[in-house]
Short mmCIF file of C-alpha atoms in Angstrom, two decimals:
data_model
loop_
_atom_site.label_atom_id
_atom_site.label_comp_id
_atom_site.label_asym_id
_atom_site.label_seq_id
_atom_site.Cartn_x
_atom_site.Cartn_y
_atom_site.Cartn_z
CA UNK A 1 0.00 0.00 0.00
CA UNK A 2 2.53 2.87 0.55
CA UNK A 3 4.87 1.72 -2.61
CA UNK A 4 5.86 4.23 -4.88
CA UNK A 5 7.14 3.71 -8.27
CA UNK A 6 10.88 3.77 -7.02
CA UNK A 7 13.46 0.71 -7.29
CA UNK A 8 13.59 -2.43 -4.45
CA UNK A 9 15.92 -0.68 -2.16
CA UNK A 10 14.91 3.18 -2.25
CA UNK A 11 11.51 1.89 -1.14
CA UNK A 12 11.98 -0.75 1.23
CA UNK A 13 14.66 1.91 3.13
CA UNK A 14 12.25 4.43 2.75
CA UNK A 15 9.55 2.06 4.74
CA UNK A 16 11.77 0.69 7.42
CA UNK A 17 14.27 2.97 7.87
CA UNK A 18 12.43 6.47 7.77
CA UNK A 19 9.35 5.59 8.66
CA UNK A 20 9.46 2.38 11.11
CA UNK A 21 12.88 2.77 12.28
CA UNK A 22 13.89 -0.51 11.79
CA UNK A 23 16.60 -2.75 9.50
CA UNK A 24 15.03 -2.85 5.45
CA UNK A 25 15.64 -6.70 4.26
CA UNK A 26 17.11 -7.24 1.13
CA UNK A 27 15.47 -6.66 -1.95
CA UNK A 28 15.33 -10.75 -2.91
CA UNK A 29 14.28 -11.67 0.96
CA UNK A 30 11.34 -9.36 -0.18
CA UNK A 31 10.53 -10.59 -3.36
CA UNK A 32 10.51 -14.06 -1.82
CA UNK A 33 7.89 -13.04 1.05
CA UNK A 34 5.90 -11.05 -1.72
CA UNK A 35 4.58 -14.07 -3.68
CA UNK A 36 3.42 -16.01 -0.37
CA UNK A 37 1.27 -12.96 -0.84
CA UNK A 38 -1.78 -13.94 -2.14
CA UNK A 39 -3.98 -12.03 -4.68
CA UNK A 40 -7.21 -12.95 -2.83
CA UNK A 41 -5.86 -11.31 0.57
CA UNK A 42 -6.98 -7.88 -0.79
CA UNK A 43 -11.05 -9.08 -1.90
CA UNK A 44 -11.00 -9.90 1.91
CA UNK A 45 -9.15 -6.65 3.25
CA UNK A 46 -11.73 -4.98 0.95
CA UNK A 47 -15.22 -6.86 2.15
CA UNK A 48 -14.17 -5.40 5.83
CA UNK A 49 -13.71 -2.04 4.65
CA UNK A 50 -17.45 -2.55 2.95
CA UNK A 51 -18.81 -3.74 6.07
CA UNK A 52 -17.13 -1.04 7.87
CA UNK A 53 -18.80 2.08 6.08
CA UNK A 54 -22.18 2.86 6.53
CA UNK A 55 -24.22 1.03 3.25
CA UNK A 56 -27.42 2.56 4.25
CA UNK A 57 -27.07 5.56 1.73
CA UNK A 58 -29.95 4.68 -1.10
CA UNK A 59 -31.82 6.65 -3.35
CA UNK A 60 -35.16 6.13 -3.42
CA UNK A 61 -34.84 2.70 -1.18
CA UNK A 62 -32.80 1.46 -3.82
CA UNK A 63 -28.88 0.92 -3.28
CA UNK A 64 -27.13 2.53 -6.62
CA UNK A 65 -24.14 1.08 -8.44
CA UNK A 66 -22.70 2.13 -11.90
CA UNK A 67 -20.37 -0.39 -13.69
CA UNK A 68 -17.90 0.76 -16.74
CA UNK A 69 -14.46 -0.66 -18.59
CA UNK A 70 -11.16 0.72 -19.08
CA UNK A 71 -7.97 -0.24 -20.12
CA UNK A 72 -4.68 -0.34 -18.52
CA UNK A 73 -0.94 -0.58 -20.39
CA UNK A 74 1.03 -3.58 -18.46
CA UNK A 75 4.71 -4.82 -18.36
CA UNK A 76 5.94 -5.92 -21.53
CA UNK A 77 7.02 -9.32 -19.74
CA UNK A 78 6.71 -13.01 -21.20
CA UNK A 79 4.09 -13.55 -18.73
CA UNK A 80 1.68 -10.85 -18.99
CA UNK A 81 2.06 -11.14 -22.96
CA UNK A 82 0.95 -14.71 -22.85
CA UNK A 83 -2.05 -13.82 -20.41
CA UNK A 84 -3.19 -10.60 -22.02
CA UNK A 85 -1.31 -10.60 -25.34
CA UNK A 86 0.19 -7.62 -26.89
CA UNK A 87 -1.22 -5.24 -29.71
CA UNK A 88 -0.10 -2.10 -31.68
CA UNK A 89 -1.59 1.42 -30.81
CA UNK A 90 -0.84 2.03 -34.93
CA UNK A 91 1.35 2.55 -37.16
CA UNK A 92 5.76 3.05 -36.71
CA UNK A 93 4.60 2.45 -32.96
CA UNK A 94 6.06 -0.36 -31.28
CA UNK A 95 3.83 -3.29 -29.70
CA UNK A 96 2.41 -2.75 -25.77
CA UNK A 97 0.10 -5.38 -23.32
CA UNK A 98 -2.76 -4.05 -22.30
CA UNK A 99 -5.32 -5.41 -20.21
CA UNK A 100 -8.93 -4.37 -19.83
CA UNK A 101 -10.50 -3.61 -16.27
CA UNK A 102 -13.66 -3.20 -15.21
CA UNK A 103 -15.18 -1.81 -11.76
CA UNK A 104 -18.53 -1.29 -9.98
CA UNK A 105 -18.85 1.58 -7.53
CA UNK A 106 -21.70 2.07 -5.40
CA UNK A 107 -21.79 5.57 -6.82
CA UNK A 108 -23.62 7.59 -3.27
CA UNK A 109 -20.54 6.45 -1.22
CA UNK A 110 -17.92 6.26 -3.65
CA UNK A 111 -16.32 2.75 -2.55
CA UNK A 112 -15.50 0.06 -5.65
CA UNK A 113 -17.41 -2.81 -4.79
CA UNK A 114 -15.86 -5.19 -7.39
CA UNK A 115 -13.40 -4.92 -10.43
CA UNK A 116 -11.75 -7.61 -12.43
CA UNK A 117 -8.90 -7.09 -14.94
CA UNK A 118 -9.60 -9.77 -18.42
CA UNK A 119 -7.29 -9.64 -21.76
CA UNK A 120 -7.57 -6.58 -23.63
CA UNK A 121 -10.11 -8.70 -26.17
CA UNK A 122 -12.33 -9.17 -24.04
CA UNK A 123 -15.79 -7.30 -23.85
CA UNK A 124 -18.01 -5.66 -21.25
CA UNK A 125 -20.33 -8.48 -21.35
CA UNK A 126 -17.66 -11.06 -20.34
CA UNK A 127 -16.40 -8.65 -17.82
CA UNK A 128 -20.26 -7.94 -16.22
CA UNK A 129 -20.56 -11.94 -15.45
CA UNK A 130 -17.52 -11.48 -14.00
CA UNK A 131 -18.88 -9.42 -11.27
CA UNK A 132 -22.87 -9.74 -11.49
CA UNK A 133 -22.63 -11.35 -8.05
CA UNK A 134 -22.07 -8.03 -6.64
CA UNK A 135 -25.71 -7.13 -8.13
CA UNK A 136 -28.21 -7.29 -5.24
CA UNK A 137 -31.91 -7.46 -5.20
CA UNK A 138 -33.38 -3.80 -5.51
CA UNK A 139 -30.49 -2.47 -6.55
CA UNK A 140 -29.83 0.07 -9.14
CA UNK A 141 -27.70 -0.39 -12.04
CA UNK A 142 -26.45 2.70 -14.10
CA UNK A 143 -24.67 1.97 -17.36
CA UNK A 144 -23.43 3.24 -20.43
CA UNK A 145 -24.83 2.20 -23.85
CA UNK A 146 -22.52 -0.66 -24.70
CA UNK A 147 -24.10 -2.68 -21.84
CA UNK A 148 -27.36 -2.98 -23.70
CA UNK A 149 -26.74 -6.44 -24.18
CA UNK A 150 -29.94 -9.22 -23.92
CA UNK A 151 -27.78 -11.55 -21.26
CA UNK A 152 -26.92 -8.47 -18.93
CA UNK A 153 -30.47 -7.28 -19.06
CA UNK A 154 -31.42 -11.04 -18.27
CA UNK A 155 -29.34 -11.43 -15.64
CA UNK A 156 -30.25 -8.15 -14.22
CA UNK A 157 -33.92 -9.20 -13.78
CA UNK A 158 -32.52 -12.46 -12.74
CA UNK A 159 -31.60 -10.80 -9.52
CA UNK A 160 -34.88 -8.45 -9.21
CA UNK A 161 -32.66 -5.13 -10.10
CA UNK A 162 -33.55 -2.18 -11.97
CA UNK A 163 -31.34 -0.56 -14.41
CA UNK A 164 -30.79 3.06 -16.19
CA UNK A 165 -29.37 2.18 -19.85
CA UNK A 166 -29.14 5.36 -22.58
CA UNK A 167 -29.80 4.39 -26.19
CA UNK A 168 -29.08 5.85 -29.67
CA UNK A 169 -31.16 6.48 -32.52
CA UNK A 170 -29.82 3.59 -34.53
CA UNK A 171 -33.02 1.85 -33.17
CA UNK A 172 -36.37 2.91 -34.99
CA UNK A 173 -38.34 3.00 -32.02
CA UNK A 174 -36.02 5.12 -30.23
CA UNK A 175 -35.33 7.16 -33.85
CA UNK A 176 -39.16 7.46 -33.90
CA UNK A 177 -39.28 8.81 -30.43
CA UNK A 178 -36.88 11.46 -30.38
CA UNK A 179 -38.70 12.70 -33.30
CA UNK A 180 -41.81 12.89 -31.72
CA UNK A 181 -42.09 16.79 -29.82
CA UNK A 182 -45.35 15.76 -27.99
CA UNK A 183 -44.00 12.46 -25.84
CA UNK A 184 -41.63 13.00 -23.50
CA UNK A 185 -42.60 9.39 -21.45
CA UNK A 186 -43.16 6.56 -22.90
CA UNK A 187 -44.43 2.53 -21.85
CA UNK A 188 -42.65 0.32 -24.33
CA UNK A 189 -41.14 -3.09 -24.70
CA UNK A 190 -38.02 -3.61 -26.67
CA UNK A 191 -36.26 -6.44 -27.87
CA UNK A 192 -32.29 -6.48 -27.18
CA UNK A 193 -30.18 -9.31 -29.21
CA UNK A 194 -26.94 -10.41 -28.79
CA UNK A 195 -25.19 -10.56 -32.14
CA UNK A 196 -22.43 -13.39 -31.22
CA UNK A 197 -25.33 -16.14 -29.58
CA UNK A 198 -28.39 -14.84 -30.90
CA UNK A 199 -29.82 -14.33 -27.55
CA UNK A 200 -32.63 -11.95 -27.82
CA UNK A 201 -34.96 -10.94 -24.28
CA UNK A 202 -37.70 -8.78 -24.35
CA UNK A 203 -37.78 -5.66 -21.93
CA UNK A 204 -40.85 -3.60 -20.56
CA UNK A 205 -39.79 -0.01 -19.72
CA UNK A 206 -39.89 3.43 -19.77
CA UNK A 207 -38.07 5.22 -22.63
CA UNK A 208 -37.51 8.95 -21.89
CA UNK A 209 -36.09 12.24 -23.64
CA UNK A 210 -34.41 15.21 -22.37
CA UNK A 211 -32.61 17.97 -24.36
CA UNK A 212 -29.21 18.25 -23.37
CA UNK A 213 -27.29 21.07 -24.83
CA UNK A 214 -29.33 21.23 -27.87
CA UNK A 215 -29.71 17.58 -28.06
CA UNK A 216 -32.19 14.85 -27.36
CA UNK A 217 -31.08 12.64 -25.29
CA UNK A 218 -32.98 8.76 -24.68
CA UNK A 219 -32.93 6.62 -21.70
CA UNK A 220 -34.51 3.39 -21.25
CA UNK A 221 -35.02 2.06 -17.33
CA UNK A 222 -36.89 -0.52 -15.73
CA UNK A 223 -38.32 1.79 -12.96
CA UNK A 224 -41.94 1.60 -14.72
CA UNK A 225 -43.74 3.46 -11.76
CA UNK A 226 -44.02 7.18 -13.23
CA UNK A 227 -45.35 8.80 -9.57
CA UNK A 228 -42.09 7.56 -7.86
CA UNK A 229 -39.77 8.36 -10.15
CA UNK A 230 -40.19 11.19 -12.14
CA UNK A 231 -38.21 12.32 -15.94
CA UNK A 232 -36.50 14.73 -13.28
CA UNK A 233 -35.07 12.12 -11.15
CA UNK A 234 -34.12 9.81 -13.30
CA UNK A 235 -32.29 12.02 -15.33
CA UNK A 236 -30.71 13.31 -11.85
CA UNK A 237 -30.06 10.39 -10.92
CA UNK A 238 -27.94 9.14 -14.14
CA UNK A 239 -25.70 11.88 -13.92
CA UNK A 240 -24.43 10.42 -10.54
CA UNK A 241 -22.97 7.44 -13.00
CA UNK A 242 -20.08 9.80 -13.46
CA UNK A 243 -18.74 8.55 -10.17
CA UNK A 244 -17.32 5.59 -11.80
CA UNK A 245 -15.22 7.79 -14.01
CA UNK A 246 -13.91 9.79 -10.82
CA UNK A 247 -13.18 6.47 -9.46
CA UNK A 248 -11.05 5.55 -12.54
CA UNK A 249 -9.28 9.53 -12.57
CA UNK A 250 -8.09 8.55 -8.64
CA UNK A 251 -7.20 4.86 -9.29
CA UNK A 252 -5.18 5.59 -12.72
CA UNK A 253 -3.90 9.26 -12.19
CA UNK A 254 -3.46 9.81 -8.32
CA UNK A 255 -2.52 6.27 -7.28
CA UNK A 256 -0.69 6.12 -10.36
CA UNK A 257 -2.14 2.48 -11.50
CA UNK A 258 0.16 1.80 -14.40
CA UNK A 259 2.94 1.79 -12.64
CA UNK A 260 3.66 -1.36 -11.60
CA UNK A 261 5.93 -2.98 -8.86
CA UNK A 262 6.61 -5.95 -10.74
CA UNK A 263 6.75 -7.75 -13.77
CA UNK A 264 5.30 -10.89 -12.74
CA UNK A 265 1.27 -11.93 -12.97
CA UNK A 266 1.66 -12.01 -8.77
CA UNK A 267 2.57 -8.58 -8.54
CA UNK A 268 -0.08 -7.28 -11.04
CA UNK A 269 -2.42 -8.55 -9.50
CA UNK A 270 -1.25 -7.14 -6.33
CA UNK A 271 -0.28 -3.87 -7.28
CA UNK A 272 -4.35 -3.85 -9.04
CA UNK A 273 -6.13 -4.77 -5.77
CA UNK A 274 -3.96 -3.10 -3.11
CA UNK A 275 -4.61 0.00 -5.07
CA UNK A 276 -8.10 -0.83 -4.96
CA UNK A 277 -8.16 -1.48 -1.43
CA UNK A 278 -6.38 2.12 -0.41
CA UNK A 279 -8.99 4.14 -2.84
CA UNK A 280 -11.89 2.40 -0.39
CA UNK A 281 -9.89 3.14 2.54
CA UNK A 282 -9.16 6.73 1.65
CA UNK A 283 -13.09 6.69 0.87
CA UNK A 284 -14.39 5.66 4.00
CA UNK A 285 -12.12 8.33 6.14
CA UNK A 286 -13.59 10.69 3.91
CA UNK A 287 -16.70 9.84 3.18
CA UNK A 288 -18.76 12.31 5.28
CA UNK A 289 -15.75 15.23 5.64
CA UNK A 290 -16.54 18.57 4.16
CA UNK A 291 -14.12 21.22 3.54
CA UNK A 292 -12.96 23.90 6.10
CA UNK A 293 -15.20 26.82 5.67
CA UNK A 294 -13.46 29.62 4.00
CA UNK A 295 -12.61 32.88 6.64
CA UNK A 296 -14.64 35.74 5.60
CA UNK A 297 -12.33 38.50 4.04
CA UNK A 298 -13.76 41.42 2.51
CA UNK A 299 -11.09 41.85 0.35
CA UNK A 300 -11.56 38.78 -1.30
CA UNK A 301 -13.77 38.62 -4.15
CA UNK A 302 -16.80 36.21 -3.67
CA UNK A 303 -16.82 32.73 -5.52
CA UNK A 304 -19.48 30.99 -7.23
CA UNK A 305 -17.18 27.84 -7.42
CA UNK A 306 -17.48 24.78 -5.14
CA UNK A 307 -14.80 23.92 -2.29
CA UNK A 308 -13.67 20.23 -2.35
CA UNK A 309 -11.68 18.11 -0.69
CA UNK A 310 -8.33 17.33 -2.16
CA UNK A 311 -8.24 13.66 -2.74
CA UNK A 312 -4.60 13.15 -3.44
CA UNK A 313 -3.51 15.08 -0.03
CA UNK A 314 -6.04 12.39 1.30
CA UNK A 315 -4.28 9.10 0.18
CA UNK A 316 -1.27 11.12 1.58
CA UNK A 317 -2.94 10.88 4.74
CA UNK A 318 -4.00 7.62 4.35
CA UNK A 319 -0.81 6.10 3.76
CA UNK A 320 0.52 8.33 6.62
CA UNK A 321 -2.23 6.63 8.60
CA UNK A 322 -1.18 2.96 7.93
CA UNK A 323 2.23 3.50 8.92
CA UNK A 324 1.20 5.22 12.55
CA UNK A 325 -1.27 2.00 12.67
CA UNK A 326 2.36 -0.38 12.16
CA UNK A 327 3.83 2.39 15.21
CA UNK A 328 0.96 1.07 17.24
CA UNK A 329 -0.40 4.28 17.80
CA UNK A 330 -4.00 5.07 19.66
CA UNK A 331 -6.33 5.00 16.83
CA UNK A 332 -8.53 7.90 17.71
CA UNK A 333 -5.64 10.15 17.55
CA UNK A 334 -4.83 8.98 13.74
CA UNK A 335 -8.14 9.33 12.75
CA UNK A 336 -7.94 12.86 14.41
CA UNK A 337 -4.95 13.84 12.65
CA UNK A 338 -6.38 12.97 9.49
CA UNK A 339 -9.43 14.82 9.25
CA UNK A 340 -7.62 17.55 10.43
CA UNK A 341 -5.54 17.47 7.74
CA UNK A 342 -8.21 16.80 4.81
CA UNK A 343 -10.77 19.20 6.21
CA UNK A 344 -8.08 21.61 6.03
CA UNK A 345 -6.61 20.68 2.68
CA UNK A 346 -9.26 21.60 -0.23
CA UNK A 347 -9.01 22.57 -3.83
CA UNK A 348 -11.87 23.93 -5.49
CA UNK A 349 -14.46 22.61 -7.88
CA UNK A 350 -13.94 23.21 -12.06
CA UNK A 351 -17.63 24.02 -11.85
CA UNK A 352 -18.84 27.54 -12.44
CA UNK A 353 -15.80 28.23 -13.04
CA UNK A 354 -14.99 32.30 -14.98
CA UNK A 355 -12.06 31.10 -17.53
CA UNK A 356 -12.47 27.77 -19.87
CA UNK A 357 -10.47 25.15 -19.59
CA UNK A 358 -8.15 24.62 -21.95
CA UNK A 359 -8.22 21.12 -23.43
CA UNK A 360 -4.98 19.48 -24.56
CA UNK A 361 -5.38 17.58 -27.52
CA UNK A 362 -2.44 15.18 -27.24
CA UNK A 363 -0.98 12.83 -29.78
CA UNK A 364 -3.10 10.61 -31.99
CA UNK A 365 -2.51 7.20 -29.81
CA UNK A 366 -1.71 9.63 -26.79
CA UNK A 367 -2.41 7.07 -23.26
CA UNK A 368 -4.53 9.54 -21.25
CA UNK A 369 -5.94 9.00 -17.85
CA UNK A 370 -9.00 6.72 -19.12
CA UNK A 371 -6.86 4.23 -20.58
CA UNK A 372 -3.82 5.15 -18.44
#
């Protein structure tokens, strides 16, 4: 949890010498202990920390989870190009592994629930029977269009959960809808197919339209009741799928994902979950903290923009908070100590913000943060 992307022997001096006081082992006594390490430690580490935080947070009685894919450049070992096989980005560009991940986050307290990492080949379909055991009875589902698949949707109903899926106007009926200025809400059933086995399940919904920035926009959801759940909410509550991305942005930019310990399938696998495991941790400290309030100066001039907390200063903390845990310090103190220090290091929001941001537009097969 508190490796960097440093060599063997800058880290493990860094750990025992600076921080625990003790004598560092040498780098091959480590790499020895490291694969009686296994893998699975980390899903157990992580079902406490679930346990731990307070699951009660539901919207509308109904606990909601958004799922989504991403991909990840690996070593370019022998191993990990037998697992996950290597591929060209394009042209006069060398080969690179990649591997693609996939995570659910229970989107109202921020914690990653499940994730799995599959060959880059692989699709979203695979990677959601991966992980449908982490889909509970009255949950809620929110997912992008490519999950519009007829065995997701069947397995969703399987397990008595509700989902919020957006579709294009490749479909006629949908095509047909957006067209139509005087239906807004609309009962339908539609038939989703699976090109590959030919599966095809019929779905009863609600298909609904919202213009968004000069657009019509469709979604399709299995919350039929009308009264309970309004065009307002579930178009409110949709946009909170964007917490999956912000999970991704922390896991592959601030805790630096593609940076690997090792070249070995072990230490992937490590280095994938134990990364997982400190983004919940860091989550659950700060899951109900709010920012300092701001001293009132008239000389400053008044903000419209949103103070935050600053989530990398938190895994700071975090990791600064593990190590006091290995100094067998009084817990209350360290959990003090850190809210002090989050509450009182914020950043502010890019919302409402007066000057645009200006986009970089990178190289044509640039690796930015979603594919890391």
């Amino acid at each position: 949890l508190q490796r960097g992307g440093g060599s063997n022997n800058k880290e493990l001096n860094a750990f025992f010498h600076d921080t625990l006081e003790g004598y560092s082992p040498s780098k091959s006594a480590y790499t020895k202990a490291r694969k009686k390490v296994f893998a699975s430690c980390y899903d157990e580490l992580n079902k406490q920390v679930h346990e731990l935080i307070n699951d009660t947070a539901t919207w509308k009685g109904h606990k909601v989870k958004a799922i989504d894919g991403s991909t990840v450049q690996l070593p370019k070992s022998e191993e990990c190009k037998d697992q996950y096989g290597s591929y060209s980005t394009g042209k006069d560009t060398k080969d690179i592994c990649l591997a693609r991940i996939s995570i659910i986050t229970n989107v109202l307290t921020k914690v990653v629930l499940s994730e799995c990492m599959t060959e880059y080949n692989s699709s979203e379909k695979e990677q959601f029977h991966l992980q449908e055991d982490h889909i509970e009875k009255n949950d809620l589902l929110l997912m992008d269009s490519y999950y519009g698949k007829a065995s997701i949707l069947s397995a969703i109903g399987s397990r008595e959960a509700h989902f919020i899926l957006p579709l294009t106007d490749q479909r006629h009926l949908v095509r047909r809808f957006l067209k139509n200025r005087s239906r807004k809400d609309e009962l339908i059933e539609i038939v989703f197919k699976d090109a590959n086995t030919k599966e095809v399940y019929r779905v009863k919904g609600r298909l609904l339209k919202k213009k968004i920035h000069g657009k019509n926009c469709a979604l399709f959801t299995s919350l039929t009741d009308g009264q309970r759940y309004s065009l307002k909410d579930i178009f409110s509550i949709y946009e909170k799928r964007w917490g999956v991305e912000i999970s991704y942005l922390h896991v592959k930019n601030k805790l630096e994902l593609a940076n690997w310990t090792g070249t070995s399938l072990l230490s992937i696998q490590q280095d994938f979950k134990a990364k997982i495991l400190l983004y919940n941790i860091t989550c659950a400290l700060a899951l109900e903290l709010k920012p300092k309030k701001r001293k009132t100066d008239k000389r400053r001039k008044p903000t419209k923009r949103k103070r935050i907390i600053n989530f990398a200063n938190a895994i700071t903390q975090c990791r600064s908070a593990i190590i006091k845990l290995c100094k067998k310090m009084e817990i209350g103190n360290i959990i003090k100590h850190f809210i002090k220090k989050v509450i009182e290091n914020v950043e502010y929001s890019r919302q409402n913000q007066s000057n645009p941001r200006n986009h970089w537009v990178g190289k044509k097969y640039n690796i930015n943060q979603k594919t890391a």
